[in-house]
XYZ file of C-alpha atoms in Angstrom:
211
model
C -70.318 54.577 37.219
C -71.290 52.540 34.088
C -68.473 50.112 33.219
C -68.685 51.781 29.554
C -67.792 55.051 31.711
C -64.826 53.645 33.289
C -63.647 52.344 30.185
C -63.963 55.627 28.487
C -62.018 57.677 31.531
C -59.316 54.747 31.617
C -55.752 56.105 29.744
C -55.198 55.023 26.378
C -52.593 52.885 26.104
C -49.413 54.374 24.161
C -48.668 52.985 20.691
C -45.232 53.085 21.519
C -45.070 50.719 24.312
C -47.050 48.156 22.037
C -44.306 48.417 19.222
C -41.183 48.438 21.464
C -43.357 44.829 23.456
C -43.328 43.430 19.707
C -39.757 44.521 18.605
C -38.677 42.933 21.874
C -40.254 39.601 21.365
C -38.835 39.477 17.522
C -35.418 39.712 19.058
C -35.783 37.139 21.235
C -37.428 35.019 18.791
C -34.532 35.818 16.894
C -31.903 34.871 19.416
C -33.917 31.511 20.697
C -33.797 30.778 16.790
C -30.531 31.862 16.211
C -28.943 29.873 19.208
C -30.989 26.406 18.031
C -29.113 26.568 14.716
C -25.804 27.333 15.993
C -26.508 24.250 18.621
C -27.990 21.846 15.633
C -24.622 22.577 13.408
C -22.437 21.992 16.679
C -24.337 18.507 17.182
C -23.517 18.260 12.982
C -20.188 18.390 13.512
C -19.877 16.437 16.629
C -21.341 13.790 14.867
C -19.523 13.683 11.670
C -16.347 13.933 13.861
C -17.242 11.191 15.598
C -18.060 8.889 12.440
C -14.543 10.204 10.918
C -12.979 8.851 13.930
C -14.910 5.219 13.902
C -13.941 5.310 10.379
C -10.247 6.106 10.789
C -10.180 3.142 13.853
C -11.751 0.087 11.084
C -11.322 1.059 7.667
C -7.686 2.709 7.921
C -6.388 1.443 11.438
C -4.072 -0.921 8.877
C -2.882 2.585 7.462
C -1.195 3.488 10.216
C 1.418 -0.007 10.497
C 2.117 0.690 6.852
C 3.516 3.925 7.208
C 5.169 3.064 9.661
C 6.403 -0.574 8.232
C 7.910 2.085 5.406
C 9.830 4.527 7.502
C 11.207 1.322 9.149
C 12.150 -0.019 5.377
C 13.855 3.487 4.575
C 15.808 3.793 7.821
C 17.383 -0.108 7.465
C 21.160 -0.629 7.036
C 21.765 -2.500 3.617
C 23.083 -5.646 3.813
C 25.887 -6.664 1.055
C 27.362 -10.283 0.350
C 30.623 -9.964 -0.884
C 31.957 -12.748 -3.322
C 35.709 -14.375 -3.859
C 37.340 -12.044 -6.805
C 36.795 -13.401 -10.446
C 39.766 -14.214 -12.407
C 38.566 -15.018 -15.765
C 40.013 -14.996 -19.307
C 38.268 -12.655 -22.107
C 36.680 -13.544 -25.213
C 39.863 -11.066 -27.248
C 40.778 -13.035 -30.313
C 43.785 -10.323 -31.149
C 45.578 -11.163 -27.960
C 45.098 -13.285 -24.321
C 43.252 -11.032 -22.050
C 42.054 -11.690 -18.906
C 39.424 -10.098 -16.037
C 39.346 -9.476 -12.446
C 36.291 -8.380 -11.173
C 35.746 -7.979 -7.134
C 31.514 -8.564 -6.885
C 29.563 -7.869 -4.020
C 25.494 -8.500 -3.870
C 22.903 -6.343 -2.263
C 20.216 -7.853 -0.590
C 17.136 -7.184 1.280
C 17.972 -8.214 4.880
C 20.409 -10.661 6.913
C 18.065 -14.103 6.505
C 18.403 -13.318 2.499
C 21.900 -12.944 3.251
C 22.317 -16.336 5.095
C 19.416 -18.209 2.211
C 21.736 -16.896 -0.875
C 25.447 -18.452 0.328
C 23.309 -22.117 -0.595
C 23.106 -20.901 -3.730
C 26.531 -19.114 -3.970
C 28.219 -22.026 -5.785
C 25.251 -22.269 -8.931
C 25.684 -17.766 -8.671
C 29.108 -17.947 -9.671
C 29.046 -20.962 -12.178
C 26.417 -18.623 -13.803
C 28.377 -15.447 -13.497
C 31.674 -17.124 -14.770
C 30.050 -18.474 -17.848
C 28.995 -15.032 -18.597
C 32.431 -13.245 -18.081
C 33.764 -15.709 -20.054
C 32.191 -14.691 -23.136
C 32.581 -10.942 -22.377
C 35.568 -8.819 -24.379
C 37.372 -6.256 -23.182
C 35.244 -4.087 -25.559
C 32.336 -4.719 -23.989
C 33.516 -4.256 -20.264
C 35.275 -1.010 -21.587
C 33.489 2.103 -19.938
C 30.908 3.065 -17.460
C 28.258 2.010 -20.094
C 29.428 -1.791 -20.361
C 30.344 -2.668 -16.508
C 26.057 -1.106 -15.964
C 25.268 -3.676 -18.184
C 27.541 -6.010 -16.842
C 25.976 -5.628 -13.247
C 22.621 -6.179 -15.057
C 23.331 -9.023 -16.478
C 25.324 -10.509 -13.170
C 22.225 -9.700 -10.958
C 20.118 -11.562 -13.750
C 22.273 -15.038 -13.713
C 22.501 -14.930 -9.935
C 18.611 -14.954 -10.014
C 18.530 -17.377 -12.291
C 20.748 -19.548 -10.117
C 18.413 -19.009 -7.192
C 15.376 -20.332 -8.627
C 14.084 -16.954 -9.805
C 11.539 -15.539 -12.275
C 13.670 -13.020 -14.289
C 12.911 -11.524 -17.455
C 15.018 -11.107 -20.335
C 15.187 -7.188 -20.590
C 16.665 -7.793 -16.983
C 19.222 -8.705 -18.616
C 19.765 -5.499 -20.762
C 18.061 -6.787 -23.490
C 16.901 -4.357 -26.626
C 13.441 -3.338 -25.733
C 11.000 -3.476 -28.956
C 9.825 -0.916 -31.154
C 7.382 1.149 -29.610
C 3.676 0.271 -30.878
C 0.608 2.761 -29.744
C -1.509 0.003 -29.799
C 0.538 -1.956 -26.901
C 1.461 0.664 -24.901
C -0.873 0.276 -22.223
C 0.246 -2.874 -21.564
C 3.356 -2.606 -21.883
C 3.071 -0.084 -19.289
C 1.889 -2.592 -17.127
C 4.166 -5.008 -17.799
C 6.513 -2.436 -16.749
C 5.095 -1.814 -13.558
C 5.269 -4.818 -12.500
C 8.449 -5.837 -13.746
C 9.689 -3.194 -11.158
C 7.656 -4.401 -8.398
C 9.297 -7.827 -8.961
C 12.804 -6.170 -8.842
C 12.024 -4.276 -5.154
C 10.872 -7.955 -4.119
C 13.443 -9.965 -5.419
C 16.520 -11.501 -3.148
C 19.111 -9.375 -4.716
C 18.511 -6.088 -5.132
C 21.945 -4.960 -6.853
C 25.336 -5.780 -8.070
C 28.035 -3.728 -6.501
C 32.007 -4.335 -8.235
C 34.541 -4.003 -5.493
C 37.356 -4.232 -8.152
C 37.250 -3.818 -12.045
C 41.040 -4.759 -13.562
C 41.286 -6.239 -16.847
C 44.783 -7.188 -18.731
């Protein structure tokens, strides 16, 4: 027999079997493809995790401390020096009045504590001077002892060597011009940033009598 004869009498092959053999091989083509990408987006994100991490170590590994620095600033104890009463006579022309005002300083920490009793004799010259030329009128109410402790914390600054401004003091602020108030702004901002710096942070009255 011919090998054109044996080819003939041979079975056909079923078209059936072809198309399931090239569905089959799409599938898998499919999956093989399928499972690459999911393996190239894991390797992604390993990688960018991995950068994030070398990033968080040297750019914000002083982060960290600073956070931490604050929490440590919140939880602290304040630390108040309390000063000897001041007896002082008012500036009353109608009739002899006289003051006596219990003061006690907030400061940042105990080595501020021990650095400002140098300068306590210079804090109350200054404060003394400036009850001296007080009325009763002005120390009258809540609004006039605020300024008062304003204006206390301002001299004792003073006496210490300090940069203080005058609206520290309770001084009018200006008139409002559009033109400056950018910096003024500024000027604000830092103003307050010198304030959270400085040695004293408040002025406390332990007593408030005046006759």
């Amino acid at each position: 027999m011919s090998a054109a004869a044996a080819a003939a009498d041979a079975p056909a092959a079923k078209p059936g079997g072809k198309k399931k053999l090239v569905v089959m091989i799409a599938v898998a083509a499919i999956v093989l493809g399928g499972g690459g990408v999911g393996a190239l987006v894991y390797m992604k994100k390993q990688k960018a995790a991995a950068e994030a991490a070398a990033a968080a170590e040297d750019g914000d590994g002083d982060a960290t401390p600073a956070k931490s620095e604050k929490k440590k600033e919140k939880g602290e104890k304040p630390v108040f020096v309390p000063m000897d009463p001041f007896v002082v006579n008012l500036a009353d022309h109608e009739a002899d009045r006289y003051a006596q005002i219990g003061i006690t300083l907030e400061v940042p920490d105990e080595k501020v504590s021990e650095e400002i009793k140098t300068y306590l004799p210079a804090i109350r010259n200054n404060i003394l001077l400036l009850l001296a030329h007080k009325s009763s009128a002005d120390l009258a109410g809540g609004d006039g002892k605020e300024l008062l402790a304003k204006q206390i914390r301002h001299e004792a600054l003073k006496a210490m060597g300090e940069d203080v401004d005058d609206d520290d003091a309770g001084a009018a602020p200006a008139a409002d011009d559009a033109s400056a108030s950018a910096p003024a702004k500024k000027k604000k901002k830092h103003k307050k940033e010198a304030a959270e710096n400085a040695p004293i942070r408040s002025v406390q009255f332990s007593s408030f009598i005046i006759q």
